[in-house]
């Protein structure tokens, strides 16, 4: 019995020495397992990194200024109320936008960008639709959004990538090969032929991260060997004379500040002044400007959570991404699981082996 106790004591002493000598190695191994589990299942580290990133972006000492050439025509609550007296509730007849574009075009803007999806015909006002179509047909600088629906709906679509005006082949250096029979993709295109004929079409899909915060903007979708560009990329290439500077597919947005940082003009104010004999607004207000028409009205539900605000207007997100593409000053930060895993493991094992 005494010998057995002695053997157990010796074994425990041996184990204790080994644990003492290799404590940091065992701890590092345990932490390595925890990091891998977190990266694949729990995402605690990812959420902490994203929140820290948001704080950094929101509290920067030097914030880039909004491009003064970008102007947002805001269909806000005041516009909805003012226009309702003559044109009823939203959506308004397309004649309103036809007249608006016609008057803005007279000032020679660089581009007129719609953040509004004209996906259906106005069956009650066909003449209004026809007028809007004719106005668009007479322009060369109007841009319209496409909505890329979920891939789960692709099997319901009859539209293939090669049928979409303005779509381009994926560059040869990519690993994506164009298939002989492109697969259908679920997209919502503008209803108007003139808008399709301009080929100035681009997706305007805003994809929040897992926590519901918008941090990135997808500049193109790869579709069966075709590249479907986003609206900011199409506008940027047009206004920058087809710039060849490479941009990332998922662009990390470089915010210009809190909402309403850009130059705004209320839609109803501009529209009323256009029809007035006595003009109160400058005759060159939109000359050489990128004019973006969209809404900040909460009742139209185009508000997203971003690092800068809980309710950021979608039209200003569009303006910011156009600004980023134009100036190529998007944020360049290594994101994702890989850098998190590599940096965590490097820190753990360097500490253990020090």
Short mmCIF file of C-alpha atoms in Angstrom, two decimals:
data_model
loop_
_atom_site.label_atom_id
_atom_site.label_comp_id
_atom_site.label_asym_id
_atom_site.label_seq_id
_atom_site.Cartn_x
_atom_site.Cartn_y
_atom_site.Cartn_z
CA UNK A 1 0.00 0.00 0.00
CA UNK A 2 2.83 2.33 0.84
CA UNK A 3 4.48 1.59 -2.52
CA UNK A 4 1.21 2.36 -4.35
CA UNK A 5 0.89 5.70 -2.60
CA UNK A 6 4.51 6.45 -3.47
CA UNK A 7 3.94 5.62 -7.15
CA UNK A 8 0.84 7.81 -7.30
CA UNK A 9 2.69 10.66 -5.62
CA UNK A 10 5.58 10.36 -8.08
CA UNK A 11 3.17 10.29 -11.03
CA UNK A 12 1.30 13.37 -9.79
CA UNK A 13 4.58 15.18 -9.24
CA UNK A 14 5.69 14.30 -12.75
CA UNK A 15 2.40 15.53 -14.25
CA UNK A 16 2.58 18.73 -12.21
CA UNK A 17 6.13 19.44 -13.46
CA UNK A 18 5.08 18.82 -17.07
CA UNK A 19 2.01 21.03 -16.72
CA UNK A 20 4.11 23.74 -15.09
CA UNK A 21 6.70 23.56 -17.84
CA UNK A 22 4.15 23.46 -20.68
CA UNK A 23 1.38 25.58 -19.18
CA UNK A 24 1.55 28.31 -21.82
CA UNK A 25 1.61 25.76 -24.63
CA UNK A 26 -1.53 24.09 -23.32
CA UNK A 27 -3.17 27.46 -22.78
CA UNK A 28 -2.26 28.52 -26.31
CA UNK A 29 -3.71 25.31 -27.70
CA UNK A 30 -6.93 25.95 -25.79
CA UNK A 31 -7.11 29.55 -27.00
CA UNK A 32 -6.46 28.38 -30.56
CA UNK A 33 -9.46 26.06 -30.35
CA UNK A 34 -11.59 28.89 -28.94
CA UNK A 35 -10.54 31.26 -31.75
CA UNK A 36 -11.43 28.69 -34.42
CA UNK A 37 -14.78 27.96 -32.78
CA UNK A 38 -15.54 31.67 -32.51
CA UNK A 39 -14.64 32.30 -36.15
CA UNK A 40 -16.88 29.48 -37.37
CA UNK A 41 -19.78 29.46 -34.89
CA UNK A 42 -20.04 32.22 -32.31
CA UNK A 43 -18.70 35.34 -34.11
CA UNK A 44 -18.07 37.20 -30.85
CA UNK A 45 -14.73 38.48 -32.11
CA UNK A 46 -16.26 39.53 -35.43
CA UNK A 47 -18.97 41.56 -33.71
CA UNK A 48 -16.41 43.23 -31.45
CA UNK A 49 -14.22 44.10 -34.44
CA UNK A 50 -17.15 45.55 -36.37
CA UNK A 51 -18.25 47.69 -33.43
CA UNK A 52 -14.71 48.93 -32.90
CA UNK A 53 -14.47 49.70 -36.62
CA UNK A 54 -17.75 51.66 -36.47
CA UNK A 55 -16.50 53.71 -33.53
CA UNK A 56 -13.28 54.47 -35.37
CA UNK A 57 -15.13 55.58 -38.51
CA UNK A 58 -17.67 57.65 -36.58
CA UNK A 59 -15.09 59.44 -34.43
CA UNK A 60 -12.38 60.19 -36.99
CA UNK A 61 -10.52 63.44 -36.49
CA UNK A 62 -10.32 64.08 -40.23
CA UNK A 63 -13.48 63.28 -42.18
CA UNK A 64 -13.41 63.59 -45.99
CA UNK A 65 -15.75 66.24 -47.32
CA UNK A 66 -18.73 65.48 -49.51
CA UNK A 67 -18.14 66.16 -53.19
CA UNK A 68 -19.76 69.55 -53.97
CA UNK A 69 -20.59 68.32 -57.48
CA UNK A 70 -23.07 65.80 -56.07
CA UNK A 71 -26.56 67.15 -55.37
CA UNK A 72 -29.46 65.14 -53.96
CA UNK A 73 -32.98 66.06 -55.04
CA UNK A 74 -34.92 64.95 -52.00
CA UNK A 75 -38.45 63.58 -52.17
CA UNK A 76 -38.97 64.22 -48.48
CA UNK A 77 -42.13 64.36 -46.40
CA UNK A 78 -42.56 68.04 -47.28
CA UNK A 79 -42.49 67.16 -50.99
CA UNK A 80 -44.98 64.32 -50.56
CA UNK A 81 -47.34 66.70 -48.77
CA UNK A 82 -46.92 69.60 -51.21
CA UNK A 83 -47.25 67.49 -54.37
CA UNK A 84 -50.28 65.58 -53.05
CA UNK A 85 -52.50 68.60 -53.61
CA UNK A 86 -52.15 68.30 -57.39
CA UNK A 87 -50.78 64.81 -58.08
CA UNK A 88 -52.16 62.75 -55.24
CA UNK A 89 -50.33 60.32 -53.01
CA UNK A 90 -47.08 58.60 -53.94
CA UNK A 91 -46.24 57.30 -56.50
CA UNK A 92 -46.77 60.35 -58.69
CA UNK A 93 -47.52 60.25 -62.42
CA UNK A 94 -44.31 59.85 -64.45
CA UNK A 95 -45.13 63.13 -66.19
CA UNK A 96 -43.81 64.84 -63.05
CA UNK A 97 -40.40 63.26 -63.50
CA UNK A 98 -40.46 63.88 -67.24
CA UNK A 99 -40.97 67.61 -66.68
CA UNK A 100 -38.34 67.58 -63.95
CA UNK A 101 -35.70 65.90 -66.14
CA UNK A 102 -36.54 68.17 -69.07
CA UNK A 103 -35.95 71.29 -67.00
CA UNK A 104 -32.83 69.95 -65.28
CA UNK A 105 -31.35 68.94 -68.64
CA UNK A 106 -31.54 72.56 -69.77
CA UNK A 107 -28.88 73.34 -67.14
CA UNK A 108 -26.51 70.69 -68.57
CA UNK A 109 -25.78 68.50 -65.54
CA UNK A 110 -23.11 65.81 -65.75
CA UNK A 111 -25.59 63.10 -64.86
CA UNK A 112 -29.14 62.60 -63.63
CA UNK A 113 -29.30 59.50 -61.46
CA UNK A 114 -32.56 57.99 -60.30
CA UNK A 115 -32.59 56.18 -56.98
CA UNK A 116 -36.18 55.23 -57.77
CA UNK A 117 -37.15 51.96 -59.44
CA UNK A 118 -39.62 52.45 -62.31
CA UNK A 119 -40.55 48.79 -62.61
CA UNK A 120 -44.20 48.93 -63.69
CA UNK A 121 -46.40 50.77 -66.13
CA UNK A 122 -48.84 53.36 -64.83
CA UNK A 123 -51.99 51.78 -66.26
CA UNK A 124 -54.09 54.80 -65.32
CA UNK A 125 -51.79 57.34 -67.03
CA UNK A 126 -50.35 55.82 -70.24
CA UNK A 127 -49.84 59.27 -71.79
CA UNK A 128 -47.82 60.29 -68.74
CA UNK A 129 -45.61 57.22 -69.16
CA UNK A 130 -45.19 57.91 -72.88
CA UNK A 131 -44.10 61.48 -72.16
CA UNK A 132 -41.53 60.35 -69.59
CA UNK A 133 -40.20 57.76 -72.04
CA UNK A 134 -39.84 60.43 -74.77
CA UNK A 135 -37.97 62.75 -72.42
CA UNK A 136 -35.53 60.00 -71.42
CA UNK A 137 -35.01 59.09 -75.07
CA UNK A 138 -33.78 62.63 -75.68
CA UNK A 139 -31.05 62.40 -73.02
CA UNK A 140 -27.62 60.81 -72.90
CA UNK A 141 -26.85 61.24 -69.21
CA UNK A 142 -29.74 59.65 -67.31
CA UNK A 143 -29.16 56.57 -65.14
CA UNK A 144 -31.58 54.02 -63.71
CA UNK A 145 -31.33 51.34 -61.02
CA UNK A 146 -31.77 47.59 -61.38
CA UNK A 147 -32.78 45.42 -58.46
CA UNK A 148 -30.98 42.06 -58.21
CA UNK A 149 -33.36 39.67 -56.47
CA UNK A 150 -32.35 36.66 -54.41
CA UNK A 151 -30.63 33.84 -56.30
CA UNK A 152 -33.31 31.55 -54.89
CA UNK A 153 -35.71 33.22 -57.33
CA UNK A 154 -33.51 32.75 -60.41
CA UNK A 155 -35.40 29.67 -61.56
CA UNK A 156 -38.55 31.79 -61.92
CA UNK A 157 -36.88 34.28 -64.27
CA UNK A 158 -36.65 34.25 -68.06
CA UNK A 159 -34.01 36.98 -68.14
CA UNK A 160 -30.44 35.85 -68.88
CA UNK A 161 -27.42 38.11 -68.26
CA UNK A 162 -26.77 38.71 -71.97
CA UNK A 163 -30.26 40.24 -72.28
CA UNK A 164 -29.51 43.08 -69.85
CA UNK A 165 -28.41 46.33 -71.56
CA UNK A 166 -25.00 47.54 -70.41
CA UNK A 167 -23.82 44.25 -68.93
CA UNK A 168 -20.23 43.29 -69.82
CA UNK A 169 -18.21 40.10 -70.06
CA UNK A 170 -16.19 39.25 -66.98
CA UNK A 171 -12.49 40.10 -67.46
CA UNK A 172 -10.35 37.25 -68.80
CA UNK A 173 -8.07 37.33 -65.76
CA UNK A 174 -10.93 36.14 -63.54
CA UNK A 175 -11.63 32.46 -63.04
CA UNK A 176 -15.24 32.93 -64.12
CA UNK A 177 -15.93 31.52 -67.58
CA UNK A 178 -18.96 32.54 -69.58
CA UNK A 179 -21.21 29.55 -70.08
CA UNK A 180 -22.64 28.70 -73.50
CA UNK A 181 -26.14 28.88 -72.04
CA UNK A 182 -26.21 31.59 -69.35
CA UNK A 183 -28.44 30.81 -66.41
CA UNK A 184 -31.48 33.06 -65.87
CA UNK A 185 -31.15 35.66 -63.14
CA UNK A 186 -33.94 37.29 -61.17
CA UNK A 187 -33.75 41.04 -61.72
CA UNK A 188 -36.19 43.94 -61.80
CA UNK A 189 -35.49 46.17 -64.80
CA UNK A 190 -36.91 49.62 -65.63
CA UNK A 191 -40.23 49.44 -67.46
CA UNK A 192 -39.30 52.12 -69.99
CA UNK A 193 -37.67 51.23 -73.32
CA UNK A 194 -35.80 54.54 -73.39
CA UNK A 195 -34.19 53.74 -70.03
CA UNK A 196 -33.10 50.32 -71.31
CA UNK A 197 -31.76 51.82 -74.53
CA UNK A 198 -29.48 54.23 -72.66
CA UNK A 199 -27.60 51.19 -71.29
CA UNK A 200 -27.00 53.35 -68.23
CA UNK A 201 -28.30 50.71 -65.86
CA UNK A 202 -26.79 49.37 -62.66
CA UNK A 203 -27.79 47.46 -59.58
CA UNK A 204 -28.63 49.37 -56.43
CA UNK A 205 -28.67 46.58 -53.86
CA UNK A 206 -27.66 47.45 -50.31
CA UNK A 207 -26.57 44.40 -48.31
CA UNK A 208 -26.19 44.91 -44.53
CA UNK A 209 -23.74 42.81 -42.52
CA UNK A 210 -25.00 40.10 -40.15
CA UNK A 211 -25.62 42.69 -37.43
CA UNK A 212 -27.83 44.77 -39.74
CA UNK A 213 -25.26 47.54 -40.30
CA UNK A 214 -24.35 48.68 -43.82
CA UNK A 215 -20.58 48.90 -44.21
CA UNK A 216 -19.90 47.70 -47.76
CA UNK A 217 -21.40 48.21 -51.20
CA UNK A 218 -21.26 45.55 -53.90
CA UNK A 219 -19.97 47.18 -57.10
CA UNK A 220 -20.85 44.30 -59.38
CA UNK A 221 -22.46 40.86 -59.48
CA UNK A 222 -20.79 37.98 -61.33
CA UNK A 223 -23.43 36.19 -63.38
CA UNK A 224 -22.44 33.16 -65.50
CA UNK A 225 -19.32 34.82 -66.88
CA UNK A 226 -20.97 38.23 -67.15
CA UNK A 227 -20.40 41.22 -64.90
CA UNK A 228 -23.50 43.15 -63.86
CA UNK A 229 -22.23 46.54 -62.63
CA UNK A 230 -23.73 48.56 -59.80
CA UNK A 231 -25.18 52.00 -60.42
CA UNK A 232 -22.30 53.92 -58.72
CA UNK A 233 -19.79 52.12 -60.94
CA UNK A 234 -21.74 52.95 -64.11
CA UNK A 235 -22.10 56.61 -63.09
CA UNK A 236 -18.44 56.80 -62.03
CA UNK A 237 -17.18 55.37 -65.31
CA UNK A 238 -19.38 57.79 -67.27
CA UNK A 239 -18.40 60.94 -65.38
CA UNK A 240 -14.72 59.95 -65.15
CA UNK A 241 -14.42 59.14 -68.87
CA UNK A 242 -14.32 55.36 -68.41
CA UNK A 243 -11.69 55.24 -65.69
CA UNK A 244 -9.68 52.01 -65.71
CA UNK A 245 -8.69 52.14 -62.04
CA UNK A 246 -9.47 48.80 -60.40
CA UNK A 247 -11.98 48.75 -57.60
CA UNK A 248 -12.92 45.93 -55.19
CA UNK A 249 -16.13 44.04 -55.73
CA UNK A 250 -17.20 44.70 -52.14
CA UNK A 251 -16.24 48.30 -51.46
CA UNK A 252 -15.89 49.43 -47.86
CA UNK A 253 -17.77 52.73 -47.76
CA UNK A 254 -15.86 55.85 -46.74
CA UNK A 255 -18.60 57.91 -45.13
CA UNK A 256 -18.56 61.68 -45.49
CA UNK A 257 -20.31 62.26 -42.17
CA UNK A 258 -23.74 61.94 -40.63
CA UNK A 259 -26.90 61.95 -42.77
CA UNK A 260 -27.64 65.11 -44.76
CA UNK A 261 -23.97 65.92 -45.27
CA UNK A 262 -24.39 66.32 -49.03
CA UNK A 263 -26.02 69.25 -50.76
CA UNK A 264 -29.79 68.69 -50.70
CA UNK A 265 -32.63 70.36 -52.58
CA UNK A 266 -36.28 69.63 -51.82
CA UNK A 267 -38.01 68.14 -54.87
CA UNK A 268 -41.23 70.14 -54.52
CA UNK A 269 -39.31 73.42 -54.13
CA UNK A 270 -37.31 72.83 -57.30
CA UNK A 271 -40.37 71.60 -59.21
CA UNK A 272 -42.47 74.61 -58.16
CA UNK A 273 -39.70 77.02 -59.13
CA UNK A 274 -39.45 75.40 -62.56
CA UNK A 275 -43.11 76.19 -63.24
CA UNK A 276 -42.90 79.71 -61.83
CA UNK A 277 -42.53 82.75 -64.07
CA UNK A 278 -40.39 84.46 -61.45
CA UNK A 279 -37.42 82.19 -60.72
CA UNK A 280 -35.97 82.20 -57.22
CA UNK A 281 -33.36 79.50 -57.72
CA UNK A 282 -30.07 79.98 -59.65
CA UNK A 283 -30.31 79.24 -63.38
CA UNK A 284 -27.11 77.18 -63.18
CA UNK A 285 -27.87 75.39 -59.89
CA UNK A 286 -27.33 71.95 -61.44
CA UNK A 287 -24.81 72.77 -64.16
CA UNK A 288 -21.99 70.17 -64.22
CA UNK A 289 -23.53 68.44 -61.20
CA UNK A 290 -24.30 64.79 -60.58
CA UNK A 291 -27.98 65.08 -59.70
CA UNK A 292 -29.39 62.16 -57.70
CA UNK A 293 -33.16 61.89 -57.32
CA UNK A 294 -34.30 59.88 -54.32
CA UNK A 295 -36.14 60.00 -51.03
CA UNK A 296 -35.36 60.56 -47.37
CA UNK A 297 -39.03 60.31 -46.35
CA UNK A 298 -39.49 57.73 -43.58
CA UNK A 299 -42.88 56.82 -45.07
CA UNK A 300 -41.14 55.47 -48.20
CA UNK A 301 -38.96 53.15 -46.09
CA UNK A 302 -35.59 53.78 -47.75
CA UNK A 303 -33.60 54.10 -44.52
CA UNK A 304 -30.67 51.87 -43.47
CA UNK A 305 -28.54 51.50 -40.36
CA UNK A 306 -24.89 52.48 -40.89
CA UNK A 307 -21.86 53.26 -38.75
CA UNK A 308 -22.89 56.91 -38.88
CA UNK A 309 -26.59 56.67 -38.00
CA UNK A 310 -29.38 54.26 -37.15
CA UNK A 311 -31.46 55.67 -40.02
CA UNK A 312 -29.30 56.64 -43.01
CA UNK A 313 -31.21 57.57 -46.21
CA UNK A 314 -30.63 55.08 -49.01
CA UNK A 315 -30.26 57.92 -51.51
CA UNK A 316 -27.35 59.32 -49.48
CA UNK A 317 -25.73 55.89 -49.35
CA UNK A 318 -25.97 55.92 -53.15
CA UNK A 319 -24.43 59.42 -53.24
CA UNK A 320 -21.59 58.34 -50.94
CA UNK A 321 -20.73 55.29 -53.02
CA UNK A 322 -20.74 57.39 -56.21
CA UNK A 323 -18.43 59.81 -54.39
CA UNK A 324 -16.12 56.94 -53.32
CA UNK A 325 -15.98 55.52 -56.86
CA UNK A 326 -15.36 58.94 -58.35
CA UNK A 327 -12.44 59.70 -56.02
CA UNK A 328 -11.24 56.12 -55.42
CA UNK A 329 -11.02 56.87 -51.70
CA UNK A 330 -13.01 53.96 -50.32
CA UNK A 331 -11.72 52.50 -47.04
CA UNK A 332 -9.00 49.87 -47.36
CA UNK A 333 -9.22 47.59 -44.33
CA UNK A 334 -8.52 43.86 -44.25
CA UNK A 335 -11.82 42.35 -43.10
CA UNK A 336 -13.22 38.85 -42.73
CA UNK A 337 -12.40 35.64 -40.86
CA UNK A 338 -8.94 35.04 -42.30
CA UNK A 339 -7.19 38.15 -40.91
CA UNK A 340 -8.94 37.68 -37.56
CA UNK A 341 -7.74 34.06 -37.28
CA UNK A 342 -4.20 34.80 -38.46
CA UNK A 343 -3.69 37.81 -36.20
CA UNK A 344 -5.21 36.05 -33.16
CA UNK A 345 -3.11 32.91 -33.61
CA UNK A 346 0.03 34.94 -34.25
CA UNK A 347 -0.49 36.91 -31.03
CA UNK A 348 -1.30 33.76 -29.00
CA UNK A 349 1.70 31.72 -30.13
CA UNK A 350 4.22 34.55 -30.06
CA UNK A 351 3.20 35.14 -26.43
CA UNK A 352 3.46 31.43 -25.62
CA UNK A 353 6.90 31.04 -27.18
CA UNK A 354 8.33 34.29 -25.85
#
